[in-house]
Amino acid sequence: MNTTSLRFGMIQYTTATEVANEFPSLPPEVEEGNIEYKLKLVCPTESRFEHLVTQMKWRLKEGNGEAIYEIGVEDNGLMTGLLKEDLDASMKTLKEMANRLDAEIIVICERTIENVGQPSKFAVEVLVRKIPDCQEV
């Protein structure tokens, strides 16, 4: 595992890059709480996008202004990952969702999932954090 430390204001995050040779998994997603699993967020329709924004608002509320999004992960927790193009498109959608709610996104961990004879796929863990209305200097 490769790690990189990042500092955002007073908070330091460590991003980790892992390589898995099989489909790793997380516990199944739960309805309550601030953790959301999304296999992909590629080109949602307008109504789907609005639903996703509402869902993110709920997760942020559950986490007192912070939510964790697991991209490339099925609801049952299986990390199937995404091809690079789909990951990029999903991250673009996630950023647009966060912008609608005055939130920021920070990649916490990126995992590379490799299977013999197939292109590498990726899964990422992303912190979505509400930007405070008034920041003290």
XYZ file of N, CA and C in Angstrom:
411
model
N 0.846 -1.162 0.000
C 0.000 0.000 0.000
C 0.896 1.230 0.000
N 0.630 2.176 -0.901
C 1.333 3.447 -0.937
C 0.473 4.483 -0.246
N 1.080 5.343 0.582
C 0.304 6.372 1.257
C 0.878 7.740 0.957
N -0.005 8.737 0.949
C 0.369 10.121 0.759
C -0.387 10.941 1.776
N 0.301 11.831 2.472
C -0.367 12.688 3.446
C -0.718 14.009 2.790
N -1.930 14.467 3.044
C -2.411 15.741 2.528
C -2.910 16.576 3.690
N -2.706 17.866 3.627
C -3.190 18.741 4.686
C -4.201 19.711 4.079
N -5.393 19.777 4.676
C -6.437 20.703 4.288
C -6.770 21.520 5.522
N -6.281 22.757 5.577
C -6.501 23.564 6.772
C -5.838 22.905 7.961
N -6.605 22.687 9.010
C -6.088 22.095 10.238
C -6.187 20.571 10.232
N -6.760 20.000 9.178
C -6.995 18.560 9.150
C -6.040 17.904 8.165
N -5.428 16.833 8.585
C -4.529 16.082 7.707
C -5.187 14.762 7.338
N -5.135 14.439 6.061
C -5.696 13.195 5.567
C -4.575 12.361 4.976
N -4.704 11.089 5.075
C -3.758 10.194 4.428
C -4.507 9.443 3.348
N -4.046 9.610 2.117
C -4.653 8.846 1.034
C -3.822 7.596 0.838
N -4.490 6.516 0.588
C -3.798 5.244 0.408
C -4.150 4.678 -0.951
N -3.185 4.115 -1.591
C -3.407 3.422 -2.850
C -3.125 1.956 -2.601
N -4.111 1.121 -2.860
C -3.970 -0.313 -2.640
C -4.152 -1.037 -3.961
N -3.523 -2.163 -4.094
C -3.731 -3.024 -5.255
C -4.293 -4.341 -4.747
N -5.441 -4.723 -5.282
C -6.073 -5.986 -4.883
C -6.112 -6.904 -6.096
N -5.808 -8.159 -5.899
C -5.818 -9.126 -6.997
C -7.112 -9.925 -7.053
N -8.079 -9.538 -6.290
C -9.392 -10.170 -6.293
C -10.391 -9.082 -5.952
N -11.662 -9.409 -5.933
C -12.657 -8.412 -5.584
C -12.783 -8.351 -4.069
N -12.155 -7.354 -3.434
C -12.316 -7.212 -1.985
C -13.728 -6.727 -1.681
N -14.107 -6.744 -0.425
C -15.456 -6.285 -0.099
C -15.482 -5.534 1.218
N -16.536 -4.766 1.364
C -16.859 -4.033 2.577
C -18.124 -4.652 3.144
N -18.502 -4.300 4.373
C -19.797 -4.774 4.877
C -20.916 -4.228 3.985
N -22.056 -4.895 3.898
C -23.165 -4.376 3.092
C -23.567 -2.969 3.544
N -24.039 -2.174 2.587
C -24.475 -0.809 2.881
C -25.694 -0.833 3.801
N -25.752 0.135 4.713
C -26.913 0.271 5.592
C -27.665 1.546 5.226
N -28.963 1.552 5.498
C -29.805 2.691 5.125
C -29.493 3.944 5.937
N -29.226 3.773 7.241
C -28.923 4.914 8.088
C -27.427 5.184 8.067
N -27.060 6.347 8.571
C -25.648 6.678 8.683
C -25.163 7.536 7.539
N -23.880 7.825 7.559
C -23.318 8.763 6.590
C -22.463 8.090 5.514
N -22.615 6.785 5.331
C -21.821 6.072 4.325
C -22.723 5.605 3.182
N -22.314 5.945 1.964
C -23.094 5.615 0.767
C -22.214 4.860 -0.220
N -22.710 3.747 -0.735
C -22.010 2.983 -1.764
C -22.632 3.320 -3.120
N -21.799 3.548 -4.111
C -22.268 3.766 -5.475
C -21.366 2.988 -6.419
N -21.957 2.129 -7.211
C -21.158 1.406 -8.192
C -20.607 2.395 -9.209
N -21.487 3.254 -9.739
C -21.031 4.298 -10.658
C -22.055 5.417 -10.714
N -21.578 6.583 -11.111
C -22.418 7.774 -11.232
C -22.172 8.397 -12.606
N -22.374 7.623 -13.648
C -22.048 8.049 -15.007
C -23.281 8.615 -15.699
N -23.193 9.878 -16.116
C -24.236 10.548 -16.914
C -25.657 10.310 -16.398
N -25.962 10.692 -15.152
C -27.332 10.495 -14.668
C -28.305 11.439 -15.378
N -29.548 11.001 -15.519
C -30.576 11.890 -16.060
C -30.797 13.019 -15.056
N -31.508 14.049 -15.466
C -31.760 15.179 -14.569
C -32.518 14.739 -13.318
N -33.538 13.892 -13.486
C -34.308 13.440 -12.321
C -33.462 12.538 -11.424
N -32.623 11.699 -12.013
C -31.725 10.845 -11.226
C -30.716 11.703 -10.455
N -30.194 12.743 -11.112
C -29.244 13.640 -10.461
C -29.890 14.314 -9.247
N -31.121 14.777 -9.409
C -31.820 15.414 -8.285
C -32.003 14.428 -7.134
N -32.325 13.182 -7.459
C -32.457 12.141 -6.429
C -31.121 11.918 -5.719
N -30.033 11.879 -6.477
C -28.704 11.682 -5.896
C -28.313 12.833 -4.975
N -28.668 14.060 -5.358
C -28.380 15.228 -4.515
C -29.170 15.138 -3.212
N -30.433 14.747 -3.297
C -31.258 14.577 -2.097
C -30.671 13.498 -1.192
N -30.215 12.424 -1.792
C -29.595 11.332 -1.038
C -28.314 11.811 -0.343
N -27.502 12.608 -1.048
C -26.274 13.137 -0.454
C -26.601 14.076 0.705
N -27.628 14.879 0.535
C -28.051 15.791 1.608
C -28.395 14.987 2.866
N -29.089 13.860 2.693
C -29.450 12.978 3.811
C -28.201 12.416 4.483
N -27.257 11.916 3.679
C -26.027 11.339 4.240
C -25.222 12.407 4.986
N -25.164 13.622 4.454
C -24.463 14.714 5.142
C -25.137 15.043 6.471
N -26.465 15.037 6.476
C -27.201 15.291 7.719
C -26.908 14.194 8.737
N -26.907 12.948 8.288
C -26.629 11.813 9.172
C -25.224 11.894 9.779
N -24.286 12.493 9.046
C -22.900 12.578 9.504
C -22.511 13.950 10.031
N -23.513 14.766 10.396
C -23.237 16.115 10.913
C -22.318 16.905 9.984
N -22.628 16.864 8.691
C -21.881 17.647 7.716
C -20.794 16.882 6.978
N -20.639 15.594 7.279
C -19.647 14.777 6.580
C -20.268 13.452 6.149
N -19.903 13.016 4.956
C -20.366 11.723 4.449
C -19.201 11.037 3.747
N -19.253 9.725 3.719
C -18.253 8.934 3.007
C -18.952 8.260 1.828
N -18.415 8.455 0.642
C -18.924 7.792 -0.556
C -17.896 6.773 -1.020
N -18.361 5.555 -1.216
C -17.538 4.463 -1.740
C -17.949 4.273 -3.198
N -17.109 4.725 -4.125
C -17.412 4.658 -5.554
C -16.750 3.411 -6.143
N -17.516 2.681 -6.960
C -17.014 1.419 -7.518
C -17.365 0.242 -6.629
N -18.322 0.477 -5.708
C -18.715 -0.535 -4.724
C -20.215 -0.797 -4.845
N -20.595 -2.066 -4.921
C -22.006 -2.442 -4.986
C -22.639 -2.337 -3.600
N -23.981 -2.285 -3.551
C -24.700 -2.171 -2.276
C -24.377 -3.305 -1.308
N -24.010 -4.467 -1.841
C -23.672 -5.600 -0.967
C -22.237 -5.516 -0.438
N -21.507 -4.451 -0.831
C -20.151 -4.230 -0.342
C -19.052 -4.726 -1.260
N -19.410 -5.425 -2.334
C -18.410 -5.954 -3.256
C -17.766 -4.812 -4.049
N -16.439 -4.740 -4.009
C -15.693 -3.721 -4.758
C -15.393 -4.250 -6.150
N -16.324 -4.034 -7.068
C -16.085 -4.490 -8.437
C -15.221 -3.496 -9.190
N -15.243 -2.240 -8.768
C -14.413 -1.217 -9.379
C -14.968 -0.718 -10.698
N -14.315 0.315 -11.209
C -14.710 0.947 -12.466
C -13.491 1.129 -13.349
N -13.717 1.091 -14.646
C -12.664 1.479 -15.574
C -12.370 2.962 -15.367
N -11.185 3.397 -15.740
C -10.742 4.775 -15.497
C -11.738 5.804 -16.029
N -12.270 5.591 -17.239
C -13.206 6.555 -17.830
C -14.473 6.683 -16.985
N -15.008 5.550 -16.524
C -16.216 5.573 -15.697
C -15.930 6.168 -14.326
N -14.741 5.924 -13.794
C -14.373 6.526 -12.514
C -14.292 8.042 -12.656
N -13.655 8.519 -13.718
C -13.554 9.963 -13.945
C -14.937 10.596 -14.080
N -15.824 9.954 -14.839
C -17.183 10.473 -15.014
C -17.943 10.447 -13.692
N -17.760 9.402 -12.902
C -18.433 9.294 -11.600
C -17.942 10.368 -10.638
N -16.642 10.632 -10.654
C -16.091 11.666 -9.777
C -16.584 13.052 -10.194
N -16.742 13.268 -11.489
C -17.285 14.542 -11.983
C -18.712 14.725 -11.472
N -19.520 13.683 -11.565
C -20.897 13.748 -11.073
C -20.920 13.982 -9.568
N -20.069 13.277 -8.830
C -20.020 13.438 -7.376
C -19.658 14.873 -7.008
N -18.713 15.460 -7.728
C -18.316 16.853 -7.468
C -19.475 17.805 -7.750
N -20.206 17.573 -8.835
C -21.365 18.408 -9.159
C -22.437 18.292 -8.077
N -22.649 17.082 -7.571
C -23.615 16.879 -6.485
C -23.187 17.667 -5.252
N -21.915 17.556 -4.892
C -21.390 18.251 -3.715
C -21.499 19.765 -3.885
N -21.192 20.261 -5.073
C -21.287 21.701 -5.332
C -22.699 22.221 -5.101
N -23.698 21.428 -5.487
C -25.094 21.831 -5.282
C -25.420 22.021 -3.808
N -24.693 21.312 -2.940
C -24.963 21.357 -1.500
C -23.899 22.144 -0.737
N -23.108 22.941 -1.468
C -22.013 23.701 -0.842
C -21.120 22.789 -0.016
N -20.687 21.711 -0.642
C -19.800 20.747 0.011
C -18.574 20.540 -0.872
N -17.540 19.967 -0.283
C -16.320 19.661 -1.017
C -16.083 18.161 -0.977
N -15.275 17.673 -1.918
C -14.936 16.248 -1.914
C -13.424 16.092 -1.805
N -13.021 15.073 -1.057
C -11.605 14.758 -0.863
C -11.454 13.243 -0.991
N -10.608 12.804 -1.909
C -10.357 11.366 -2.060
C -9.497 10.910 -0.889
N -10.010 9.940 -0.145
C -9.295 9.407 1.015
C -8.443 8.210 0.613
N -9.008 7.349 -0.233
C -8.304 6.117 -0.587
C -8.697 5.700 -1.998
N -7.718 5.283 -2.773
C -7.980 4.746 -4.108
C -7.442 3.325 -4.158
N -8.277 2.414 -4.624
C -7.878 1.010 -4.729
C -7.849 0.594 -6.195
N -6.818 -0.124 -6.570
C -6.724 -0.696 -7.908
C -7.083 -2.170 -7.800
N -8.041 -2.588 -8.603
C -8.499 -3.980 -8.582
C -8.073 -4.613 -9.899
N -7.221 -5.604 -9.801
C -6.676 -6.238 -10.998
C -7.094 -7.694 -11.074
N -7.547 -8.097 -12.243
C -7.847 -9.494 -12.541
C -7.077 -9.876 -13.790
N -6.509 -11.053 -13.791
C -5.698 -11.520 -14.917
C -6.511 -11.456 -16.207
N -5.907 -10.864 -17.226
C -6.546 -10.813 -18.533
C -7.588 -9.723 -18.684
N -7.774 -8.885 -17.660
C -8.756 -7.803 -17.726
C -8.070 -6.483 -17.402
N -8.615 -5.373 -17.923
C -8.023 -4.080 -17.587
C -8.209 -3.772 -16.096
N -7.301 -2.981 -15.553
C -7.411 -2.582 -14.145
C -8.685 -1.782 -13.925
N -9.270 -1.987 -12.761
C -10.438 -1.210 -12.345
C -10.087 -0.513 -11.045
N -10.883 0.498 -10.708
C -10.578 1.325 -9.552
C -11.811 1.539 -8.692
N -11.590 1.612 -7.387
C -12.629 1.975 -6.423
C -12.027 3.062 -5.540
N -12.824 4.061 -5.196
C -12.321 5.151 -4.362
C -13.238 5.401 -3.180
N -12.622 5.813 -2.093
C -13.348 6.253 -0.907
C -13.198 7.768 -0.859
N -14.326 8.464 -0.785
C -14.329 9.918 -0.876
C -15.034 10.517 0.330
N -14.397 11.513 0.936
C -15.026 12.290 1.998
C -15.767 13.443 1.347
N -17.044 13.577 1.666
C -17.833 14.728 1.240
C -18.076 15.534 2.505
N -17.668 16.793 2.467
C -17.780 17.610 3.676
C -18.451 18.929 3.357
N -19.467 19.254 4.128
C -20.187 20.514 3.985
C -19.239 21.650 4.314
N -19.222 22.679 3.475
C -18.409 23.856 3.732
C -19.201 24.747 4.681
N -18.625 25.110 5.834
C -19.355 25.949 6.795
C -19.777 27.270 6.154
N -20.956 27.762 6.562
C -21.461 29.025 6.026
C -20.527 30.183 6.353
N -19.970 30.161 7.554
C -19.108 31.243 8.005
C -17.841 30.635 8.592
N -16.719 30.876 7.938
C -15.458 30.332 8.435
C -14.714 31.412 9.210
N -14.279 31.044 10.421
C -13.504 31.978 11.226
C -12.077 31.998 10.724
N -11.490 33.176 10.728
C -10.107 33.322 10.270
C -9.192 33.450 11.457
